[in-house]
PDB file of C-alpha atoms in Angstrom:
ATOM      1  CA  MET A   1      97.770 107.234 142.583  1.00 87.00           C
ATOM      2  CA  VAL A   2      98.398 110.972 142.937  1.00 92.00           C
ATOM      3  CA  VAL A   3     101.766 110.693 141.210  1.00 92.00           C
ATOM      4  CA  SER A   4     100.213 108.694 138.359  1.00 91.00           C
ATOM      5  CA  VAL A   5      97.405 111.159 137.774  1.00 92.00           C
ATOM      6  CA  THR A   6      99.729 114.155 138.028  1.00 94.00           C
ATOM      7  CA  ALA A   7     102.187 112.622 135.551  1.00 93.00           C
ATOM      8  CA  LEU A   8      99.398 111.842 133.085  1.00 92.00           C
ATOM      9  CA  VAL A   9      97.994 115.365 133.340  1.00 94.00           C
ATOM     10  CA  LEU A  10     101.470 116.803 132.767  1.00 95.00           C
ATOM     11  CA  ALA A  11     101.975 114.476 129.790  1.00 92.00           C
ATOM     12  CA  ALA A  12      98.667 115.625 128.311  1.00 93.00           C
ATOM     13  CA  LEU A  13      99.660 119.272 128.805  1.00 95.00           C
ATOM     14  CA  VAL A  14     103.082 118.734 127.232  1.00 94.00           C
ATOM     15  CA  ILE A  15     101.529 117.015 124.217  1.00 93.00           C
ATOM     16  CA  ALA A  16      98.858 119.726 123.881  1.00 94.00           C
ATOM     17  CA  ILE A  17     101.498 122.454 123.972  1.00 94.00           C
ATOM     18  CA  GLY A  18     103.519 120.472 121.416  1.00 92.00           C
ATOM     19  CA  VAL A  19     100.508 120.340 119.105  1.00 91.00           C
ATOM     20  CA  LEU A  20      99.945 124.082 119.486  1.00 94.00           C
ATOM     21  CA  VAL A  21     103.590 124.879 118.748  1.00 92.00           C
ATOM     22  CA  GLY A  22     103.586 122.433 115.820  1.00 89.00           C
ATOM     23  CA  VAL A  23     100.512 124.040 114.276  1.00 89.00           C
ATOM     24  CA  PHE A  24     102.088 127.477 114.504  1.00 89.00           C
ATOM     25  CA  ALA A  25     105.388 126.168 113.142  1.00 85.00           C
ATOM     26  CA  LEU A  26     103.596 124.809 110.094  1.00 84.00           C
ATOM     27  CA  ALA A  27     101.422 127.902 109.739  1.00 85.00           C
ATOM     28  CA  PHE A  28     104.463 130.112 109.280  1.00 80.00           C
ATOM     29  CA  LEU A  29     106.159 127.776 106.823  1.00 78.00           C
ATOM     30  CA  ASP A  30     105.623 130.216 103.927  1.00 74.00           C
ATOM     31  CA  SER A  31     109.039 131.744 104.578  1.00 73.00           C
ATOM     32  CA  CYS A  32     110.735 128.389 103.958  1.00 73.00           C
ATOM     33  CA  TYR A  33     112.874 128.724 100.842  1.00 75.00           C
ATOM     34  CA  PRO A  34     114.725 125.747  99.306  1.00 75.00           C
ATOM     35  CA  PRO A  35     118.381 126.713  99.643  1.00 76.00           C
ATOM     36  CA  GLN A  36     118.400 126.651 103.423  1.00 77.00           C
ATOM     37  CA  CYS A  37     115.003 125.174 104.284  1.00 79.00           C
ATOM     38  CA  ARG A  38     113.623 121.749 103.368  1.00 81.00           C
ATOM     39  CA  GLU A  39     109.818 121.836 103.549  1.00 81.00           C
ATOM     40  CA  SER A  40     109.337 118.057 103.597  1.00 84.00           C
ATOM     41  CA  ALA A  41     111.825 117.731 106.447  1.00 85.00           C
ATOM     42  CA  VAL A  42     109.931 120.399 108.376  1.00 86.00           C
ATOM     43  CA  TRP A  43     106.648 118.513 107.964  1.00 87.00           C
ATOM     44  CA  THR A  44     108.324 115.289 109.091  1.00 90.00           C
ATOM     45  CA  ALA A  45     109.974 117.019 112.054  1.00 89.00           C
ATOM     46  CA  VAL A  46     106.598 118.329 113.218  1.00 90.00           C
ATOM     47  CA  ILE A  47     104.106 115.569 112.397  1.00 93.00           C
ATOM     48  CA  ALA A  48     106.129 112.466 113.321  1.00 94.00           C
ATOM     49  CA  PRO A  49     107.013 113.507 116.892  1.00 94.00           C
ATOM     50  CA  LEU A  50     103.453 114.662 117.537  1.00 93.00           C
ATOM     51  CA  ALA A  51     102.073 111.324 116.362  1.00 94.00           C
ATOM     52  CA  VAL A  52     104.583 109.354 118.425  1.00 95.00           C
ATOM     53  CA  ALA A  53     104.067 111.508 121.531  1.00 93.00           C
ATOM     54  CA  THR A  54     100.296 111.123 121.226  1.00 93.00           C
ATOM     55  CA  ALA A  55     100.577 107.353 120.830  1.00 95.00           C
ATOM     56  CA  VAL A  56     102.939 107.118 123.807  1.00 94.00           C
ATOM     57  CA  GLY A  57     100.641 109.311 125.898  1.00 92.00           C
ATOM     58  CA  LEU A  58      97.590 107.190 125.075  1.00 94.00           C
ATOM     59  CA  ALA A  59      99.471 103.949 125.718  1.00 95.00           C
ATOM     60  CA  GLY A  60     100.800 105.284 129.013  1.00 93.00           C
ATOM     61  CA  MET A  61      97.339 106.408 130.037  1.00 93.00           C
ATOM     62  CA  ALA A  62      95.779 103.046 129.180  1.00 95.00           C
ATOM     63  CA  THR A  63      98.507 101.107 130.983  1.00 95.00           C
ATOM     64  CA  THR A  64      98.289 103.352 134.017  1.00 93.00           C
ATOM     65  CA  ILE A  65      94.511 103.056 134.242  1.00 93.00           C
ATOM     66  CA  ILE A  66      94.640  99.274 133.873  1.00 95.00           C
ATOM     67  CA  ARG A  67      97.285  98.969 136.581  1.00 94.00           C
ATOM     68  CA  LEU A  68      95.388 101.299 138.904  1.00 92.00           C
ATOM     69  CA  THR A  69      92.190  99.279 138.537  1.00 94.00           C
ATOM     70  CA  ARG A  70      94.150  96.127 139.392  1.00 94.00           C
ATOM     71  CA  ARG A  71      95.575  97.865 142.482  1.00 92.00           C
ATOM     72  CA  ARG A  72      99.154  97.645 141.234  1.00 93.00           C
ATOM     73  CA  PRO A  73     101.774 100.400 141.153  1.00 92.00           C
ATOM     74  CA  ALA A  74     101.181 102.513 138.070  1.00 92.00           C
ATOM     75  CA  TRP A  75     103.341 105.587 138.587  1.00 93.00           C
ATOM     76  CA  PRO A  76     106.401 104.223 136.688  1.00 94.00           C
ATOM     77  CA  PHE A  77     104.308 103.883 133.527  1.00 94.00           C
ATOM     78  CA  ALA A  78     102.818 107.353 133.884  1.00 93.00           C
ATOM     79  CA  LEU A  79     106.229 108.927 134.509  1.00 95.00           C
ATOM     80  CA  GLY A  80     107.683 106.905 131.626  1.00 95.00           C
ATOM     81  CA  ALA A  81     104.989 108.180 129.274  1.00 94.00           C
ATOM     82  CA  LEU A  82     105.705 111.746 130.383  1.00 94.00           C
ATOM     83  CA  ALA A  83     109.459 111.331 129.936  1.00 96.00           C
ATOM     84  CA  VAL A  84     109.157 109.714 126.508  1.00 95.00           C
ATOM     85  CA  ALA A  85     106.714 112.394 125.328  1.00 94.00           C
ATOM     86  CA  VAL A  86     109.106 115.155 126.413  1.00 95.00           C
ATOM     87  CA  ILE A  87     112.095 113.445 124.778  1.00 96.00           C
ATOM     88  CA  VAL A  88     110.240 112.816 121.500  1.00 95.00           C
ATOM     89  CA  LEU A  89     108.964 116.391 121.297  1.00 94.00           C
ATOM     90  CA  ALA A  90     112.443 117.741 122.088  1.00 95.00           C
ATOM     91  CA  ALA A  91     113.870 115.587 119.292  1.00 95.00           C
ATOM     92  CA  GLY A  92     111.198 117.006 116.985  1.00 92.00           C
ATOM     93  CA  ALA A  93     112.220 120.532 117.948  1.00 92.00           C
ATOM     94  CA  VAL A  94     115.826 119.721 117.129  1.00 93.00           C
ATOM     95  CA  GLY A  95     114.749 118.219 113.798  1.00 91.00           C
ATOM     96  CA  TYR A  96     112.659 121.290 113.010  1.00 89.00           C
ATOM     97  CA  THR A  97     115.568 123.597 113.787  1.00 87.00           C
ATOM     98  CA  ALA A  98     117.877 121.549 111.579  1.00 88.00           C
ATOM     99  CA  ALA A  99     115.373 121.523 108.708  1.00 86.00           C
ATOM    100  CA  VAL A 100     114.739 125.263 108.823  1.00 83.00           C
ATOM    101  CA  GLY A 101     118.225 126.519 109.574  1.00 74.00           C
TER     102      GLY A 101
END
C-alpha cells in the first residue's frame, strides 16, 4: 500500500510540474517565428502530452484505489501510471524542442 500511495503522489507531482512547465512554455511563445519555429506544433507538443499524462494518472489512480479496496496488489498499476506519465511528458519535451528549434 505504501508503494502504491508513494507512486501515485509522485505521478501527481510529475504531472503538476509538467503542467507548470507547459504553461510557461506557452507563455513565452511570442518569440516563435515561422522559419525555425512552428507554433501549431508547439501547442500540440505541450497540450497533447499533458492531456494524456493526466488521463493516465487518473486511470492509474482509479485502478489503484479499486484494487486496494478489494485487497489485491495495486502497486504495479501505480508504478505503471508513474512510468507512463514520465515517458509521455518526456516525449512532449522532445516534441517541443523539435518544434521550437
